[in-house]
XYZ file of N, CA, C and O in Angstrom:
528
model
N -18.086 -39.510 46.272
C -16.929 -40.536 46.215
C -15.978 -40.168 47.323
O -15.103 -41.069 47.880
N -15.896 -39.011 47.930
C -15.053 -38.598 49.046
C -15.437 -39.408 50.295
O -14.539 -39.348 51.233
N -16.527 -40.089 50.245
C -16.843 -40.939 51.551
C -16.676 -42.311 51.308
O -17.085 -42.975 52.044
N -16.233 -42.564 50.171
C -15.682 -43.890 49.978
C -16.614 -44.739 48.994
O -16.449 -45.772 48.733
N -17.857 -44.084 48.471
C -18.691 -44.873 47.595
C -17.986 -44.829 46.188
O -17.880 -43.781 45.492
N -17.532 -45.851 45.970
C -16.747 -45.983 44.684
C -17.476 -46.222 43.307
O -17.443 -45.468 42.420
N -18.616 -47.110 43.483
C -19.499 -47.173 42.398
C -21.015 -47.745 42.771
O -20.947 -48.316 43.760
N -21.955 -47.528 42.091
C -23.168 -48.052 42.399
C -23.954 -48.111 41.173
O -23.733 -47.596 40.080
N -24.960 -48.964 41.087
C -25.812 -49.298 40.028
C -27.289 -49.544 40.141
O -27.548 -50.186 41.215
N -28.099 -49.169 39.124
C -29.463 -49.367 39.334
C -29.883 -50.021 38.143
O -29.808 -49.299 37.053
N -30.379 -51.339 38.054
C -30.514 -51.946 36.808
C -32.152 -52.315 36.916
O -32.487 -52.870 37.956
N -32.845 -52.204 35.976
C -34.306 -52.653 35.886
C -34.729 -53.545 34.875
O -34.201 -53.420 33.620
N -35.322 -54.578 35.103
C -35.921 -55.526 34.193
C -37.489 -55.478 34.271
O -38.020 -55.647 35.139
N -38.068 -54.894 33.065
C -39.452 -54.786 32.960
C -40.103 -56.040 31.943
O -39.659 -56.002 30.897
N -41.260 -56.540 32.516
C -41.823 -57.542 31.679
C -43.374 -56.963 31.659
O -43.904 -56.687 32.557
N -43.856 -56.747 30.348
C -45.310 -56.034 30.239
C -46.082 -57.288 29.465
O -45.653 -57.823 28.496
N -47.121 -57.417 30.173
C -48.261 -58.361 29.229
C -49.518 -57.537 29.096
O -49.961 -56.792 29.783
N -49.845 -57.590 27.731
C -50.876 -56.826 27.288
C -52.021 -57.785 26.762
O -51.822 -58.752 26.135
N -53.086 -57.750 27.541
C -54.308 -58.454 27.223
C -55.577 -57.917 26.890
O -55.836 -56.700 27.452
N -56.259 -58.347 25.721
C -57.477 -57.761 25.267
C -58.603 -58.334 26.287
O -58.742 -59.517 26.377
N -59.328 -57.521 26.853
C -60.387 -57.826 27.817
C -61.651 -57.515 26.985
O -62.135 -56.335 27.035
N -62.379 -58.455 26.580
C -63.895 -58.405 26.018
C -63.901 -57.454 24.942
O -64.940 -56.820 24.801
N -62.822 -57.119 24.286
C -63.064 -56.434 23.004
C -62.966 -54.914 23.174
O -62.792 -54.144 22.224
N -63.294 -54.448 24.302
C -63.445 -53.082 24.632
C -62.119 -52.439 25.523
O -61.843 -51.201 25.424
N -61.526 -53.295 26.037
C -60.495 -52.777 27.213
C -59.389 -53.586 26.839
O -59.307 -54.675 26.507
N -58.067 -52.995 27.327
C -56.800 -53.670 27.176
C -56.336 -53.552 28.612
O -56.250 -52.416 29.037
N -55.899 -54.636 29.068
C -55.213 -54.639 30.512
C -53.622 -54.855 30.219
O -53.095 -55.734 29.447
N -52.990 -53.871 30.845
C -51.541 -53.943 31.057
C -51.053 -54.407 32.143
O -51.499 -53.892 33.388
N -50.289 -55.380 32.262
C -49.635 -55.895 33.546
C -48.125 -55.756 33.502
O -47.595 -56.354 32.497
N -47.602 -54.876 34.366
C -46.184 -54.730 34.480
C -45.608 -55.435 35.525
O -46.059 -55.187 36.769
N -44.472 -56.160 35.481
C -43.616 -56.765 36.582
C -42.463 -56.284 36.385
O -41.808 -56.510 35.140
N -41.803 -55.593 37.194
C -40.540 -54.866 37.313
C -39.620 -55.440 38.470
O -40.174 -55.561 39.563
N -38.520 -55.815 38.200
C -37.396 -56.259 39.051
C -36.091 -55.204 39.122
O -35.800 -54.981 38.128
N -36.065 -54.543 40.131
C -34.940 -53.625 40.339
C -33.692 -54.377 40.919
O -33.859 -54.819 42.156
N -32.570 -54.256 40.414
C -31.219 -54.832 41.195
C -30.390 -53.626 41.334
O -30.071 -52.630 40.442
N -30.050 -53.264 42.831
C -29.499 -52.292 43.143
C -27.975 -52.800 43.764
O -28.214 -53.700 44.650
N -26.937 -52.179 43.290
C -25.610 -52.686 43.842
C -24.820 -51.284 44.180
O -24.957 -50.428 43.491
N -24.031 -51.539 45.200
C -23.141 -50.348 45.785
C -21.893 -51.051 46.251
O -21.850 -52.049 46.906
N -20.847 -50.231 45.871
C -19.668 -50.642 46.463
C -18.839 -49.448 47.312
O -18.780 -48.444 46.649
N -18.463 -49.849 48.271
C -17.841 -48.860 49.136
C -16.310 -49.243 49.416
O -16.017 -50.252 49.904
N -15.528 -48.359 48.908
C -13.956 -48.515 49.513
C -13.593 -47.445 50.156
O -13.535 -46.202 49.776
N -13.216 -47.630 51.626
C -12.884 -46.651 52.342
C -11.678 -47.120 53.531
O -11.874 -48.281 53.838
N -10.711 -46.372 53.674
C -9.708 -46.967 54.722
C -10.128 -47.376 55.911
O -9.484 -48.451 56.522
N -11.063 -46.654 56.423
C -11.451 -47.040 57.853
C -12.560 -48.232 57.799
O -12.643 -48.974 58.824
N -13.365 -48.267 56.611
C -14.487 -49.156 56.509
C -14.012 -50.581 55.635
O -14.721 -51.478 55.825
N -12.998 -50.435 55.046
C -12.576 -51.520 54.211
C -13.504 -51.517 52.950
O -13.910 -50.541 52.564
N -13.445 -52.631 52.270
C -14.169 -52.869 51.142
C -15.599 -53.643 51.376
O -15.580 -54.616 51.731
N -16.671 -52.705 51.008
C -18.167 -53.243 51.042
C -18.717 -53.468 49.970
O -18.743 -52.361 49.380
N -19.300 -54.520 49.667
C -20.437 -54.724 48.571
C -21.696 -54.844 49.125
O -21.992 -55.722 49.710
N -22.735 -54.107 48.718
C -23.957 -54.057 49.124
C -24.962 -54.161 47.921
O -24.815 -53.572 47.107
N -25.924 -55.225 47.918
C -26.753 -55.370 46.680
C -28.139 -55.925 47.102
O -28.086 -56.752 48.155
N -28.959 -55.846 46.343
C -30.240 -56.441 46.650
C -31.206 -56.251 45.406
O -30.804 -55.427 44.302
N -32.420 -56.873 45.447
C -33.398 -56.727 44.432
C -34.711 -56.590 45.034
O -34.935 -57.024 46.206
N -35.508 -55.714 44.266
C -37.115 -55.921 44.590
C -37.851 -55.785 43.400
O -37.716 -55.416 42.347
N -39.016 -56.718 43.556
C -39.906 -56.955 42.391
C -41.231 -56.482 42.854
O -41.765 -56.752 43.977
N -41.674 -55.961 41.892
C -43.102 -55.332 42.158
C -44.019 -55.461 40.833
O -43.482 -55.541 39.575
N -45.435 -55.533 40.992
C -46.229 -55.717 39.944
C -47.311 -54.588 39.838
O -47.828 -54.200 40.992
N -47.697 -53.936 38.774
C -48.768 -53.208 38.698
C -49.826 -53.478 37.491
O -49.200 -54.205 36.448
N -50.901 -52.957 37.505
C -51.973 -53.233 36.268
C -52.455 -51.898 35.866
O -52.856 -51.077 36.841
N -53.072 -51.734 34.878
C -53.780 -50.658 34.265
C -54.619 -51.030 33.118
O -54.302 -52.010 32.494
N -55.888 -50.442 33.140
C -56.623 -50.826 32.095
C -56.951 -49.637 31.262
O -57.148 -48.444 31.935
N -57.080 -49.657 29.981
C -57.234 -48.572 29.232
C -58.203 -49.092 27.938
O -58.086 -50.121 27.648
N -58.903 -47.919 27.531
C -59.904 -48.371 26.384
C -59.084 -48.925 25.122
O -57.922 -48.423 24.910
N -59.685 -49.871 24.415
C -59.033 -50.349 23.292
C -58.851 -49.174 22.344
O -59.772 -48.567 21.943
N -57.558 -49.144 21.712
C -57.291 -48.201 20.629
C -56.394 -48.913 19.559
O -56.194 -50.015 19.682
N -55.920 -48.262 18.748
C -54.984 -48.699 17.881
C -53.777 -49.099 18.344
O -53.536 -48.692 19.578
N -52.886 -49.725 17.351
C -51.645 -50.297 17.910
C -50.568 -49.306 18.534
O -49.962 -49.486 19.421
N -50.819 -47.983 17.913
C -49.799 -46.982 18.412
C -49.994 -46.415 19.861
O -49.186 -45.863 20.524
N -51.206 -46.993 20.496
C -51.497 -46.407 21.567
C -50.752 -47.204 22.931
O -50.673 -46.765 23.925
N -50.163 -48.417 22.413
C -49.602 -49.461 23.443
C -48.293 -48.768 24.029
O -48.069 -48.771 25.283
N -47.578 -48.010 23.219
C -46.143 -47.393 23.561
C -46.378 -46.364 24.564
O -45.661 -46.561 25.814
N -47.297 -45.346 24.628
C -47.404 -44.485 25.669
C -47.968 -45.121 26.812
O -47.443 -44.624 27.841
N -48.823 -46.037 26.894
C -49.398 -46.517 28.011
C -48.301 -47.324 28.721
O -48.170 -47.379 30.069
N -47.507 -48.331 28.123
C -46.406 -49.012 28.538
C -45.435 -48.018 29.077
O -44.811 -48.187 30.278
N -45.089 -46.809 28.525
C -43.948 -46.104 28.970
C -44.378 -45.451 30.137
O -43.457 -45.276 31.195
N -45.591 -44.932 30.083
C -46.288 -44.158 31.442
C -46.029 -45.214 32.779
O -45.816 -45.001 33.850
N -46.438 -46.505 32.344
C -46.531 -47.596 33.487
C -45.073 -47.843 33.915
O -44.825 -47.963 35.175
N -44.184 -48.048 33.112
C -42.769 -48.285 33.618
C -42.282 -46.970 34.315
O -41.563 -47.052 35.394
N -42.345 -45.824 33.808
C -41.851 -44.564 34.210
C -42.534 -44.447 35.842
O -41.712 -44.286 36.871
N -43.911 -44.762 35.930
C -44.340 -44.454 37.388
C -43.872 -45.673 38.122
O -43.750 -45.349 39.426
N -43.715 -46.747 37.659
C -43.151 -47.956 38.664
C -41.701 -47.681 39.136
O -41.455 -47.775 40.271
N -40.801 -47.223 38.218
C -39.630 -46.836 38.621
C -39.351 -45.671 39.657
O -38.878 -45.819 40.679
N -40.379 -44.567 39.492
C -40.349 -43.526 40.336
C -40.909 -44.104 41.660
O -40.395 -43.786 42.738
N -42.031 -44.994 41.859
C -42.443 -45.413 43.041
C -41.346 -46.456 43.694
O -41.345 -46.403 44.887
N -40.715 -47.245 42.814
C -39.568 -48.061 43.361
C -38.247 -47.241 44.074
O -37.828 -47.750 45.100
N -38.105 -46.184 43.398
C -36.994 -45.430 43.970
C -37.417 -44.807 45.382
O -36.523 -44.753 46.083
N -38.579 -44.303 45.183
C -39.164 -43.806 46.689
C -39.174 -44.866 47.605
O -38.795 -44.652 48.643
N -39.606 -45.873 47.342
C -39.627 -47.156 48.281
C -38.236 -47.438 48.674
O -38.092 -47.624 49.943
N -37.384 -47.605 47.679
C -35.909 -47.948 48.192
C -35.302 -46.858 49.198
O -34.693 -47.038 50.211
N -35.669 -45.467 48.884
C -35.047 -44.466 49.625
C -35.916 -44.330 51.075
O -35.249 -44.445 52.082
N -37.081 -44.424 50.993
C -37.808 -44.194 52.181
C -37.758 -45.450 53.033
O -37.811 -45.380 54.250
N -38.132 -46.624 52.473
C -38.151 -47.879 53.389
C -36.736 -48.533 53.623
O -36.264 -48.410 54.716
N -36.179 -48.851 52.569
C -34.912 -49.654 52.822
C -33.650 -48.819 53.242
O -33.036 -49.136 54.294
N -33.366 -47.651 52.712
C -32.266 -46.827 53.182
C -32.545 -46.143 54.413
O -31.666 -46.376 55.529
N -33.882 -45.799 54.883
C -33.926 -45.152 55.942
C -33.994 -46.110 57.183
O -33.614 -46.025 58.185
N -34.600 -47.507 56.893
C -34.601 -48.536 57.796
C -33.170 -48.925 58.145
O -32.900 -49.170 59.284
N -32.338 -49.134 57.084
C -30.949 -49.426 57.272
C -30.263 -48.369 58.249
O -29.505 -48.848 58.999
N -30.500 -47.109 57.872
C -29.767 -46.167 58.686
C -30.385 -46.236 60.246
O -29.535 -46.022 61.012
N -31.571 -46.484 60.321
C -32.190 -46.561 61.582
C -31.608 -47.795 62.516
O -31.105 -47.379 63.586
N -31.342 -48.804 61.746
C -30.776 -49.886 62.549
C -29.341 -49.640 62.939
O -28.902 -49.924 63.913
N -28.543 -49.170 61.929
C -27.148 -48.809 61.960
C -27.012 -47.881 63.190
O -26.097 -48.046 64.142
N -27.786 -46.920 63.228
C -27.795 -45.714 64.353
C -28.165 -46.279 65.720
O -27.551 -45.824 66.676
N -28.967 -47.294 65.836
C -29.430 -47.920 67.131
C -28.273 -48.851 67.542
O -27.867 -49.037 68.704
N -27.501 -49.420 66.505
C -26.343 -50.379 66.838
C -25.265 -49.541 67.431
O -24.544 -50.022 68.344
N -24.814 -48.588 66.656
C -23.690 -47.765 66.825
C -24.185 -46.280 66.923
O -24.550 -45.678 65.972
N -23.958 -45.486 68.092
C -24.354 -44.212 68.209
C -23.163 -43.419 67.346
O -22.102 -43.450 67.671
N -23.680 -42.234 66.564
C -22.687 -41.756 65.763
C -22.298 -40.276 66.698
O -23.146 -39.815 67.275
N -21.053 -39.886 66.678
C -20.499 -38.724 67.117
C -20.179 -37.870 65.963
O -19.185 -38.113 65.330
N -20.808 -36.823 65.731
C -20.504 -35.915 64.547
C -19.135 -35.387 64.675
O -18.657 -35.110 63.683
N -18.547 -35.147 65.797
C -17.218 -34.652 65.832
C -16.040 -35.810 65.445
O -15.025 -35.332 65.152
N -16.365 -36.966 65.479
C -15.373 -38.137 65.111
C -15.591 -38.086 63.723
O -16.634 -38.396 63.108
N -14.186 -37.879 62.893
C -14.432 -37.960 61.492
C -14.811 -39.475 61.029
O -15.281 -39.624 59.759
N -14.514 -40.585 61.715
C -14.904 -41.931 61.355
C -16.456 -41.993 61.315
O -17.036 -42.740 60.540
N -17.155 -41.356 62.203
C -18.620 -41.354 62.320
C -19.300 -40.752 60.984
O -20.327 -40.959 60.682
N -18.608 -39.368 60.893
C -19.126 -38.922 59.684
C -19.193 -39.516 58.283
O -19.948 -39.506 57.497
N -18.096 -40.551 58.174
C -18.231 -41.478 57.090
C -19.512 -42.153 56.960
O -20.181 -42.073 55.846
N -20.082 -42.742 57.992
C -21.306 -43.494 57.971
C -22.628 -42.705 57.772
O -23.327 -42.939 56.977
N -22.329 -41.404 58.295
C -23.551 -40.566 58.085
C -23.620 -40.132 56.720
O -24.953 -39.971 56.201
N -22.833 -39.899 55.902
C -22.716 -39.706 54.525
C -22.928 -40.595 53.521
O -23.281 -40.384 52.412
N -22.955 -41.816 54.013
C -22.870 -42.904 53.125
C -24.515 -43.035 52.407
O -24.560 -43.111 51.161
N -25.545 -42.903 53.161
C -26.769 -43.031 52.570
C -26.866 -41.762 51.758
O -27.483 -41.935 50.567
N -26.404 -40.505 51.843
C -26.434 -39.339 50.898
C -25.881 -39.583 49.742
O -26.463 -39.191 48.549
N -24.705 -40.409 49.838
C -23.967 -40.669 48.426
C -24.693 -41.582 47.767
O -24.871 -41.584 46.354
N -25.535 -42.595 48.246
C -26.323 -43.596 47.657
C -27.386 -42.946 46.763
O -27.805 -43.108 45.647
N -28.175 -41.885 47.560
C -29.286 -41.139 47.123
C -28.769 -40.380 45.974
O -29.409 -40.240 44.899
N -27.514 -39.773 45.826
C -27.055 -38.939 44.757
C -26.714 -39.831 43.587
O -27.094 -39.508 42.399
N -26.112 -41.071 43.759
C -26.018 -42.008 42.721
C -27.198 -42.418 42.014
O -27.327 -42.391 40.925
N -28.311 -42.668 43.004
C -29.534 -43.223 42.381
C -30.307 -41.909 41.729
O -30.941 -42.370 40.576
N -30.053 -40.558 42.094
C -30.643 -39.496 41.480
C -30.178 -39.395 39.997
O -30.998 -38.924 39.119
N -28.907 -39.869 39.768
C -28.187 -39.682 38.521
C -28.917 -40.761 37.508
O -29.057 -40.483 36.193
N -29.739 -41.667 38.043
C -30.483 -42.837 37.070
C -31.711 -42.293 36.867
O -32.508 -42.874 35.951
N -32.218 -41.193 37.436
C -33.822 -40.861 37.210
C -33.886 -40.234 36.049
O -33.024 -39.572 35.407
């Protein structure tokens, strides 16, 4: 918050399709959409709102079992999907954004205004870590 990150959110929408495959196997199809929002309030940068979404799909097959087996299978699918999406957001989107910004504007660590930009991604990662 000392770098101006006022608030951020990570919301997830999960849709699960469970299909019986030939009486022996159950196929789980998970479609997840993550909505990420960040609000930055800083005297030097002003008010900036950044947001976006990412949608991914995954499938898993498990041997057919009783109805109680669905919950653990769905739970692990959702957990793995959120872990992978969090990693993708951090590694791909945050890192790529940082790379582009650094190419456009060279940071001088001695300048207090430049330290604001360098710490923004760290604050976003900390806010996202609280959701894990």
